[in-house]
């Protein structure tokens, strides 16, 4: 009797995993597990069986697969999309399409993901991204298109992430959001995300993340006109071990349109708790007359950025050990908009340096206080290149601004 039961168990498993346990380093197709890809059949279960199989690589065809459920990812898997489309045929405002928690060595390549999340639906969940990765490492996402999710891609409390060739648009909150270390984002286009929410939605949103590199990508046209397209900042409420600061960030050779870039501390807490961003380099970007904002800089450098509308720098933090430091060199902007709380003013004058800045503006003084912030202008301007009808006299009257021509 026991031998018969054992036989049927083995037979059952062999039918489920038709490519066999011996093929643990090989590949399989989702069709081998019953996926149709006909744009009608819900292939959630079949694709999940392929993911659960022993095969290292799971291959899609260039078809339209319907997934109304959630595909749970596993470690040591490569998903090769071959330009397949995975879409919802039903509303799903609660689940992601691909979900992974505590996984490693995962690749998602060459696939189109179309969610079906509606913001106006009750119980709409922030978790309903097209790709949602938690507590994981060694994740590679390349040549993926996402739309229609809460976010296109969410990567939280994860390490060693590479995202290349991502196109993410028309998602409700963000195109890409993360709390992660050692992430590279390159050759991507993340635009037209968010909704009118008074600054709460963005194209890209990273908090408490270190060792980031964002390069050769395009951002902007965020649907929330009051929001920055790309935000990198400290957030005390989401801080935990290893994910408790913004440090060592490089942002270069990107194009920003309309909404610009913001880097900073947590503006919603007491100044004594605002941990400043540290060791950030921003260079070689074209802002296309959008804004650049930096709050509470510590050892931050910007250089050779062009077509900045307002270069905004605000200093309020009194975080223990905070050392103010911003060096701008050969940046091109219409206005420098700067304010420091009076308790920081003397240090700001010495530590915030604009060197060889091109100020090109026919309409205003070129140097202004940040609106709604309080404080006073306090920085040093060295060898400015003034174009248009910029009036320097008004700013020279401020004793906390030093101009060395």
Short mmCIF file of C-alpha atoms in Angstrom, two decimals:
data_model
loop_
_atom_site.label_atom_id
_atom_site.label_comp_id
_atom_site.label_asym_id
_atom_site.label_seq_id
_atom_site.Cartn_x
_atom_site.Cartn_y
_atom_site.Cartn_z
CA UNK A 1 0.00 0.00 0.00
CA UNK A 2 2.77 2.45 0.94
CA UNK A 3 4.64 1.62 -2.27
CA UNK A 4 1.53 2.39 -4.30
CA UNK A 5 1.03 5.73 -2.57
CA UNK A 6 4.68 6.63 -3.16
CA UNK A 7 4.33 5.72 -6.84
CA UNK A 8 1.31 7.98 -7.32
CA UNK A 9 3.04 10.87 -5.52
CA UNK A 10 6.02 10.60 -7.86
CA UNK A 11 3.72 10.35 -10.87
CA UNK A 12 1.75 13.43 -9.74
CA UNK A 13 4.89 15.54 -9.30
CA UNK A 14 6.24 14.45 -12.67
CA UNK A 15 3.04 15.62 -14.36
CA UNK A 16 3.22 19.04 -12.67
CA UNK A 17 6.89 19.60 -13.44
CA UNK A 18 6.97 18.25 -16.97
CA UNK A 19 10.52 19.41 -17.68
CA UNK A 20 11.81 17.26 -14.81
CA UNK A 21 13.83 17.84 -11.68
CA UNK A 22 17.01 16.94 -13.54
CA UNK A 23 16.67 20.23 -15.46
CA UNK A 24 17.43 22.45 -12.45
CA UNK A 25 19.81 24.73 -14.37
CA UNK A 26 17.93 24.69 -17.68
CA UNK A 27 14.97 26.59 -19.04
CA UNK A 28 11.28 26.13 -19.57
CA UNK A 29 8.44 27.99 -21.20
CA UNK A 30 5.23 29.15 -19.61
CA UNK A 31 3.38 27.26 -22.36
CA UNK A 32 4.88 24.04 -21.00
CA UNK A 33 2.75 24.61 -17.90
CA UNK A 34 -0.44 25.46 -19.76
CA UNK A 35 -0.22 29.24 -20.42
CA UNK A 36 -2.20 30.26 -23.50
CA UNK A 37 -1.16 33.86 -24.13
CA UNK A 38 -4.35 34.36 -26.13
CA UNK A 39 -5.41 37.62 -24.46
CA UNK A 40 -8.50 35.90 -23.00
CA UNK A 41 -7.47 33.05 -20.71
CA UNK A 42 -6.29 33.92 -17.21
CA UNK A 43 -2.74 32.50 -17.20
CA UNK A 44 -1.92 33.34 -13.57
CA UNK A 45 -1.86 29.73 -12.39
CA UNK A 46 0.12 28.40 -15.37
CA UNK A 47 2.77 31.10 -15.10
CA UNK A 48 3.08 30.51 -11.37
CA UNK A 49 3.70 26.81 -12.01
CA UNK A 50 6.48 27.73 -14.43
CA UNK A 51 8.02 30.07 -11.86
CA UNK A 52 7.81 27.31 -9.22
CA UNK A 53 9.47 24.76 -11.49
CA UNK A 54 13.12 23.74 -11.01
CA UNK A 55 14.16 25.53 -14.20
CA UNK A 56 16.48 28.50 -13.80
CA UNK A 57 15.04 30.40 -16.79
CA UNK A 58 11.34 30.94 -17.53
CA UNK A 59 10.63 31.99 -21.11
CA UNK A 60 7.59 33.83 -22.47
CA UNK A 61 6.57 34.19 -26.11
CA UNK A 62 5.61 37.45 -27.79
CA UNK A 63 1.96 37.10 -26.80
CA UNK A 64 -0.60 38.79 -24.57
CA UNK A 65 -0.90 36.89 -21.29
CA UNK A 66 -3.76 37.73 -18.95
CA UNK A 67 -2.80 37.73 -15.27
CA UNK A 68 -5.60 38.76 -12.92
CA UNK A 69 -3.86 37.39 -9.85
CA UNK A 70 -0.35 37.85 -8.43
CA UNK A 71 2.78 36.02 -9.57
CA UNK A 72 5.08 35.24 -6.65
CA UNK A 73 8.75 35.34 -7.65
CA UNK A 74 11.40 32.92 -6.42
CA UNK A 75 15.15 33.21 -5.96
CA UNK A 76 17.62 32.24 -8.68
CA UNK A 77 15.22 32.82 -11.54
CA UNK A 78 15.52 34.62 -14.86
CA UNK A 79 12.29 35.72 -16.55
CA UNK A 80 12.83 36.31 -20.26
CA UNK A 81 9.86 38.11 -21.73
CA UNK A 82 10.69 38.23 -25.44
CA UNK A 83 8.48 41.36 -25.61
CA UNK A 84 5.50 39.54 -24.13
CA UNK A 85 2.68 41.60 -22.63
CA UNK A 86 1.18 40.74 -19.27
CA UNK A 87 -2.05 42.61 -18.62
CA UNK A 88 -5.15 42.57 -16.47
CA UNK A 89 -8.56 41.85 -17.95
CA UNK A 90 -10.19 42.73 -14.62
CA UNK A 91 -9.76 45.50 -12.10
CA UNK A 92 -7.15 44.67 -9.46
CA UNK A 93 -6.40 47.52 -7.06
CA UNK A 94 -4.88 45.34 -4.33
CA UNK A 95 -2.17 43.07 -5.80
CA UNK A 96 1.00 43.50 -7.79
CA UNK A 97 1.60 41.56 -11.00
CA UNK A 98 5.06 40.33 -9.96
CA UNK A 99 5.75 40.10 -6.21
CA UNK A 100 8.92 38.99 -4.45
CA UNK A 101 9.83 38.99 -0.76
CA UNK A 102 13.19 37.83 0.63
CA UNK A 103 14.45 36.64 -2.72
CA UNK A 104 17.83 36.96 -4.41
CA UNK A 105 19.36 36.60 -7.87
CA UNK A 106 16.27 37.45 -9.87
CA UNK A 107 16.17 38.85 -13.42
CA UNK A 108 13.14 40.29 -15.22
CA UNK A 109 13.88 41.15 -18.85
CA UNK A 110 12.12 42.38 -21.97
CA UNK A 111 8.48 42.38 -20.90
CA UNK A 112 5.45 44.71 -20.91
CA UNK A 113 3.39 44.94 -17.70
CA UNK A 114 0.01 46.66 -17.70
CA UNK A 115 -1.83 46.94 -14.40
CA UNK A 116 -5.44 47.89 -13.88
CA UNK A 117 -5.58 49.97 -10.71
CA UNK A 118 -8.25 52.63 -10.25
CA UNK A 119 -7.51 55.40 -7.77
CA UNK A 120 -11.16 56.14 -7.10
CA UNK A 121 -11.96 52.59 -6.01
CA UNK A 122 -12.41 52.08 -2.26
CA UNK A 123 -9.68 50.03 -0.54
CA UNK A 124 -7.23 50.87 -3.31
CA UNK A 125 -3.82 49.62 -2.13
CA UNK A 126 -0.41 51.25 -2.46
CA UNK A 127 0.95 47.69 -2.87
CA UNK A 128 -0.60 47.19 -6.30
CA UNK A 129 2.54 47.90 -8.31
CA UNK A 130 3.31 46.04 -11.50
CA UNK A 131 6.57 44.85 -9.85
CA UNK A 132 6.90 44.85 -6.05
CA UNK A 133 10.13 43.63 -4.43
CA UNK A 134 10.71 43.58 -0.65
CA UNK A 135 13.68 42.63 1.55
CA UNK A 136 15.64 41.23 -1.38
CA UNK A 137 19.02 41.43 -3.08
CA UNK A 138 20.65 41.04 -6.46
CA UNK A 139 17.66 42.08 -8.56
CA UNK A 140 18.03 42.95 -12.25
CA UNK A 141 15.22 44.62 -14.18
CA UNK A 142 15.94 45.47 -17.81
CA UNK A 143 13.94 46.58 -20.84
CA UNK A 144 10.66 46.50 -18.96
CA UNK A 145 7.62 48.69 -19.69
CA UNK A 146 5.15 49.38 -16.88
CA UNK A 147 1.88 51.29 -16.67
CA UNK A 148 -1.43 51.20 -14.84
CA UNK A 149 -0.09 50.22 -11.41
CA UNK A 150 -0.06 52.03 -8.11
CA UNK A 151 3.62 52.29 -8.95
CA UNK A 152 5.44 50.89 -11.92
CA UNK A 153 8.23 49.36 -9.83
CA UNK A 154 8.58 49.30 -6.03
CA UNK A 155 11.84 48.07 -4.45
CA UNK A 156 11.82 48.38 -0.66
CA UNK A 157 14.49 47.49 1.92
CA UNK A 158 16.56 45.78 -0.75
CA UNK A 159 20.20 45.74 -1.82
CA UNK A 160 22.15 45.45 -5.07
CA UNK A 161 19.53 46.49 -7.60
CA UNK A 162 20.16 47.18 -11.28
CA UNK A 163 17.43 48.79 -13.39
CA UNK A 164 18.23 49.50 -17.03
CA UNK A 165 15.98 50.48 -19.91
CA UNK A 166 12.86 50.89 -17.77
CA UNK A 167 9.94 52.77 -19.32
CA UNK A 168 7.38 53.60 -16.65
CA UNK A 169 4.43 55.88 -17.28
CA UNK A 170 0.84 56.52 -16.27
CA UNK A 171 1.11 54.91 -12.85
CA UNK A 172 -0.90 56.39 -9.99
CA UNK A 173 1.74 57.30 -7.39
CA UNK A 174 5.20 56.79 -8.89
CA UNK A 175 6.93 55.26 -11.85
CA UNK A 176 9.66 53.93 -9.56
CA UNK A 177 9.93 54.08 -5.78
CA UNK A 178 12.47 52.57 -3.45
CA UNK A 179 14.17 52.22 -0.11
CA UNK A 180 17.35 50.50 -1.12
CA UNK A 181 21.14 50.52 -1.15
CA UNK A 182 23.52 49.95 -4.03
CA UNK A 183 21.07 50.71 -6.82
CA UNK A 184 21.84 51.75 -10.38
CA UNK A 185 19.15 53.28 -12.59
CA UNK A 186 20.24 53.87 -16.18
CA UNK A 187 18.99 54.43 -19.72
CA UNK A 188 15.40 54.73 -18.57
CA UNK A 189 12.39 56.93 -19.31
CA UNK A 190 10.12 57.54 -16.33
CA UNK A 191 7.53 60.21 -17.09
CA UNK A 192 3.84 61.17 -16.81
CA UNK A 193 3.20 59.45 -13.49
CA UNK A 194 1.19 60.61 -10.47
CA UNK A 195 -1.94 62.72 -10.09
CA UNK A 196 -2.78 66.17 -8.70
CA UNK A 197 -1.98 65.65 -5.01
CA UNK A 198 -0.23 68.81 -3.79
CA UNK A 199 3.27 67.46 -4.17
CA UNK A 200 2.78 63.88 -2.98
CA UNK A 201 3.26 61.92 -6.23
CA UNK A 202 6.39 61.71 -8.37
CA UNK A 203 8.03 59.90 -11.25
CA UNK A 204 10.87 58.60 -9.06
CA UNK A 205 10.88 58.58 -5.25
CA UNK A 206 13.78 57.23 -3.17
CA UNK A 207 13.99 57.55 0.60
CA UNK A 208 16.65 56.39 3.06
CA UNK A 209 18.75 55.04 0.21
CA UNK A 210 22.54 55.07 -0.16
CA UNK A 211 25.02 54.26 -2.89
CA UNK A 212 22.64 55.27 -5.66
CA UNK A 213 23.61 56.02 -9.24
CA UNK A 214 21.01 57.61 -11.52
CA UNK A 215 22.30 58.25 -15.03
CA UNK A 216 21.48 58.65 -18.71
CA UNK A 217 17.73 58.77 -18.14
CA UNK A 218 14.73 61.02 -18.82
CA UNK A 219 12.25 62.22 -16.21
CA UNK A 220 9.41 64.70 -16.08
CA UNK A 221 5.93 65.81 -17.05
CA UNK A 222 4.74 64.53 -13.69
CA UNK A 223 0.96 64.88 -13.54
CA UNK A 224 1.16 66.58 -10.15
CA UNK A 225 2.29 70.03 -11.24
CA UNK A 226 3.33 70.98 -7.70
CA UNK A 227 5.61 67.95 -7.31
CA UNK A 228 9.22 67.32 -8.25
CA UNK A 229 9.69 64.59 -10.81
CA UNK A 230 12.60 62.92 -8.99
CA UNK A 231 12.94 63.02 -5.20
CA UNK A 232 15.78 61.56 -3.10
CA UNK A 233 15.42 62.30 0.62
CA UNK A 234 15.63 61.14 4.21
CA UNK A 235 12.39 59.98 5.82
CA UNK A 236 12.54 59.34 9.55
CA UNK A 237 9.27 57.41 9.76
CA UNK A 238 10.52 54.71 7.37
CA UNK A 239 14.08 54.45 8.70
CA UNK A 240 15.43 51.16 10.00
CA UNK A 241 18.82 49.47 10.30
CA UNK A 242 20.89 49.84 7.10
CA UNK A 243 18.18 52.03 5.55
CA UNK A 244 18.40 55.12 7.72
CA UNK A 245 20.15 57.80 5.64
CA UNK A 246 20.83 59.27 2.20
CA UNK A 247 24.54 59.02 1.41
CA UNK A 248 26.82 58.64 -1.59
CA UNK A 249 24.45 59.46 -4.43
CA UNK A 250 25.42 60.30 -8.02
CA UNK A 251 22.92 61.82 -10.43
CA UNK A 252 24.40 62.62 -13.83
CA UNK A 253 23.79 62.94 -17.57
CA UNK A 254 20.00 62.93 -17.22
CA UNK A 255 17.29 65.09 -18.77
CA UNK A 256 14.61 66.60 -16.53
CA UNK A 257 11.47 68.15 -17.96
CA UNK A 258 9.06 70.52 -16.25
CA UNK A 259 9.20 69.11 -12.68
CA UNK A 260 12.93 68.80 -11.93
CA UNK A 261 14.90 67.20 -9.08
CA UNK A 262 14.78 67.51 -5.26
CA UNK A 263 17.34 66.14 -2.77
CA UNK A 264 16.95 66.71 0.94
CA UNK A 265 16.14 65.88 4.52
CA UNK A 266 12.73 65.19 6.07
CA UNK A 267 10.75 68.47 5.98
CA UNK A 268 7.95 67.14 8.17
CA UNK A 269 9.85 66.78 11.44
CA UNK A 270 11.66 69.01 13.95
CA UNK A 271 14.87 70.55 12.59
CA UNK A 272 16.96 68.77 15.24
CA UNK A 273 15.87 65.40 13.76
CA UNK A 274 16.43 66.24 10.09
CA UNK A 275 19.35 64.08 8.99
CA UNK A 276 20.96 65.81 5.99
CA UNK A 277 21.78 64.08 2.70
CA UNK A 278 25.52 63.46 2.45
CA UNK A 279 28.04 63.07 -0.35
CA UNK A 280 25.72 63.76 -3.26
CA UNK A 281 27.05 64.65 -6.71
CA UNK A 282 24.76 66.14 -9.36
CA UNK A 283 26.45 66.91 -12.67
CA UNK A 284 26.08 67.08 -16.43
CA UNK A 285 22.28 67.12 -16.35
CA UNK A 286 19.99 69.15 -18.61
CA UNK A 287 17.12 70.53 -16.57
CA UNK A 288 15.30 72.04 -19.56
CA UNK A 289 14.28 75.00 -17.35
CA UNK A 290 12.89 72.88 -14.52
CA UNK A 291 13.96 73.36 -10.88
CA UNK A 292 16.76 71.87 -8.80
CA UNK A 293 16.15 71.89 -5.05
CA UNK A 294 18.61 70.85 -2.31
CA UNK A 295 17.62 70.99 1.36
CA UNK A 296 20.14 70.79 4.21
CA UNK A 297 23.19 69.89 2.11
CA UNK A 298 26.24 68.20 3.61
CA UNK A 299 29.19 67.64 1.28
CA UNK A 300 27.07 68.06 -1.83
CA UNK A 301 28.51 69.11 -5.17
CA UNK A 302 26.79 70.19 -8.36
CA UNK A 303 28.56 71.14 -11.54
CA UNK A 304 28.07 71.65 -15.26
CA UNK A 305 24.30 71.37 -15.05
CA UNK A 306 22.50 73.47 -17.64
CA UNK A 307 19.16 75.16 -18.08
CA UNK A 308 18.10 75.13 -14.42
CA UNK A 309 15.10 77.36 -13.79
CA UNK A 310 15.39 77.93 -10.03
CA UNK A 311 18.42 76.56 -8.19
CA UNK A 312 16.92 76.27 -4.70
CA UNK A 313 18.95 75.66 -1.56
CA UNK A 314 17.40 75.77 1.91
CA UNK A 315 19.16 75.24 5.23
CA UNK A 316 17.17 74.55 8.40
CA UNK A 317 18.57 71.40 10.00
CA UNK A 318 20.22 71.45 13.40
CA UNK A 319 20.84 67.69 13.39
CA UNK A 320 23.71 66.76 15.75
CA UNK A 321 27.04 66.94 13.93
CA UNK A 322 25.54 68.54 10.80
CA UNK A 323 28.21 70.27 8.72
CA UNK A 324 26.73 72.53 6.05
CA UNK A 325 28.37 72.08 2.68
CA UNK A 326 27.33 72.84 -0.91
CA UNK A 327 29.67 73.50 -3.81
CA UNK A 328 28.19 74.58 -7.14
CA UNK A 329 30.51 75.10 -10.10
CA UNK A 330 29.69 76.18 -13.65
CA UNK A 331 25.97 75.59 -13.24
CA UNK A 332 23.60 77.54 -15.51
CA UNK A 333 20.36 78.85 -14.01
CA UNK A 334 17.84 81.68 -14.13
CA UNK A 335 17.73 82.23 -10.38
CA UNK A 336 19.52 81.22 -7.21
CA UNK A 337 16.82 80.85 -4.57
CA UNK A 338 18.41 80.42 -1.16
CA UNK A 339 17.39 80.74 2.47
CA UNK A 340 19.00 79.72 5.75
CA UNK A 341 17.49 80.00 9.18
CA UNK A 342 19.27 82.77 11.06
CA UNK A 343 20.90 80.27 13.40
CA UNK A 344 22.65 78.76 10.35
CA UNK A 345 23.28 81.97 8.41
CA UNK A 346 26.93 82.67 9.27
CA UNK A 347 27.94 79.05 8.59
CA UNK A 348 25.93 79.00 5.36
CA UNK A 349 27.72 82.07 4.02
CA UNK A 350 31.05 80.27 4.36
CA UNK A 351 29.92 76.79 3.34
CA UNK A 352 27.49 77.34 0.45
CA UNK A 353 29.58 78.37 -2.54
CA UNK A 354 28.36 79.17 -6.05
CA UNK A 355 31.42 79.39 -8.29
CA UNK A 356 31.30 80.64 -11.90
CA UNK A 357 27.52 80.31 -11.92
CA UNK A 358 25.84 81.51 -15.10
CA UNK A 359 22.80 83.58 -14.06
CA UNK A 360 20.66 84.23 -17.11
CA UNK A 361 17.37 86.02 -16.42
CA UNK A 362 15.77 89.11 -17.88
CA UNK A 363 12.90 89.27 -15.42
CA UNK A 364 14.21 89.36 -11.82
CA UNK A 365 17.16 89.93 -9.57
CA UNK A 366 18.58 86.45 -10.13
CA UNK A 367 19.01 85.88 -6.38
CA UNK A 368 15.95 85.39 -4.20
CA UNK A 369 14.72 84.11 -0.85
CA UNK A 370 12.87 80.81 -0.80
CA UNK A 371 9.16 81.57 -0.47
CA UNK A 372 7.31 80.27 2.57
CA UNK A 373 10.52 79.13 4.26
CA UNK A 374 11.66 82.06 6.36
CA UNK A 375 15.29 82.80 7.04
CA UNK A 376 17.63 84.91 4.95
CA UNK A 377 19.92 84.50 1.97
CA UNK A 378 23.36 83.36 3.15
CA UNK A 379 25.97 82.10 0.68
CA UNK A 380 29.03 83.12 -1.31
CA UNK A 381 28.88 83.85 -5.02
CA UNK A 382 32.25 83.70 -6.79
CA UNK A 383 32.96 84.97 -10.29
CA UNK A 384 29.35 84.93 -11.48
CA UNK A 385 28.65 85.18 -15.19
CA UNK A 386 25.68 87.51 -15.41
CA UNK A 387 23.57 87.59 -18.56
CA UNK A 388 20.43 89.47 -19.51
CA UNK A 389 19.20 92.26 -17.22
CA UNK A 390 19.85 90.56 -13.89
CA UNK A 391 20.02 93.14 -11.10
CA UNK A 392 22.85 92.33 -8.68
CA UNK A 393 22.50 95.40 -6.46
CA UNK A 394 19.50 94.10 -4.52
CA UNK A 395 21.29 91.00 -3.39
CA UNK A 396 24.54 92.77 -2.65
CA UNK A 397 22.73 94.74 0.05
CA UNK A 398 22.24 91.53 2.04
CA UNK A 399 25.19 91.29 4.46
CA UNK A 400 24.99 87.47 4.51
CA UNK A 401 25.68 87.24 0.76
CA UNK A 402 29.25 87.68 -0.39
CA UNK A 403 29.93 88.40 -4.03
CA UNK A 404 33.49 88.01 -5.26
CA UNK A 405 33.72 89.08 -8.88
#
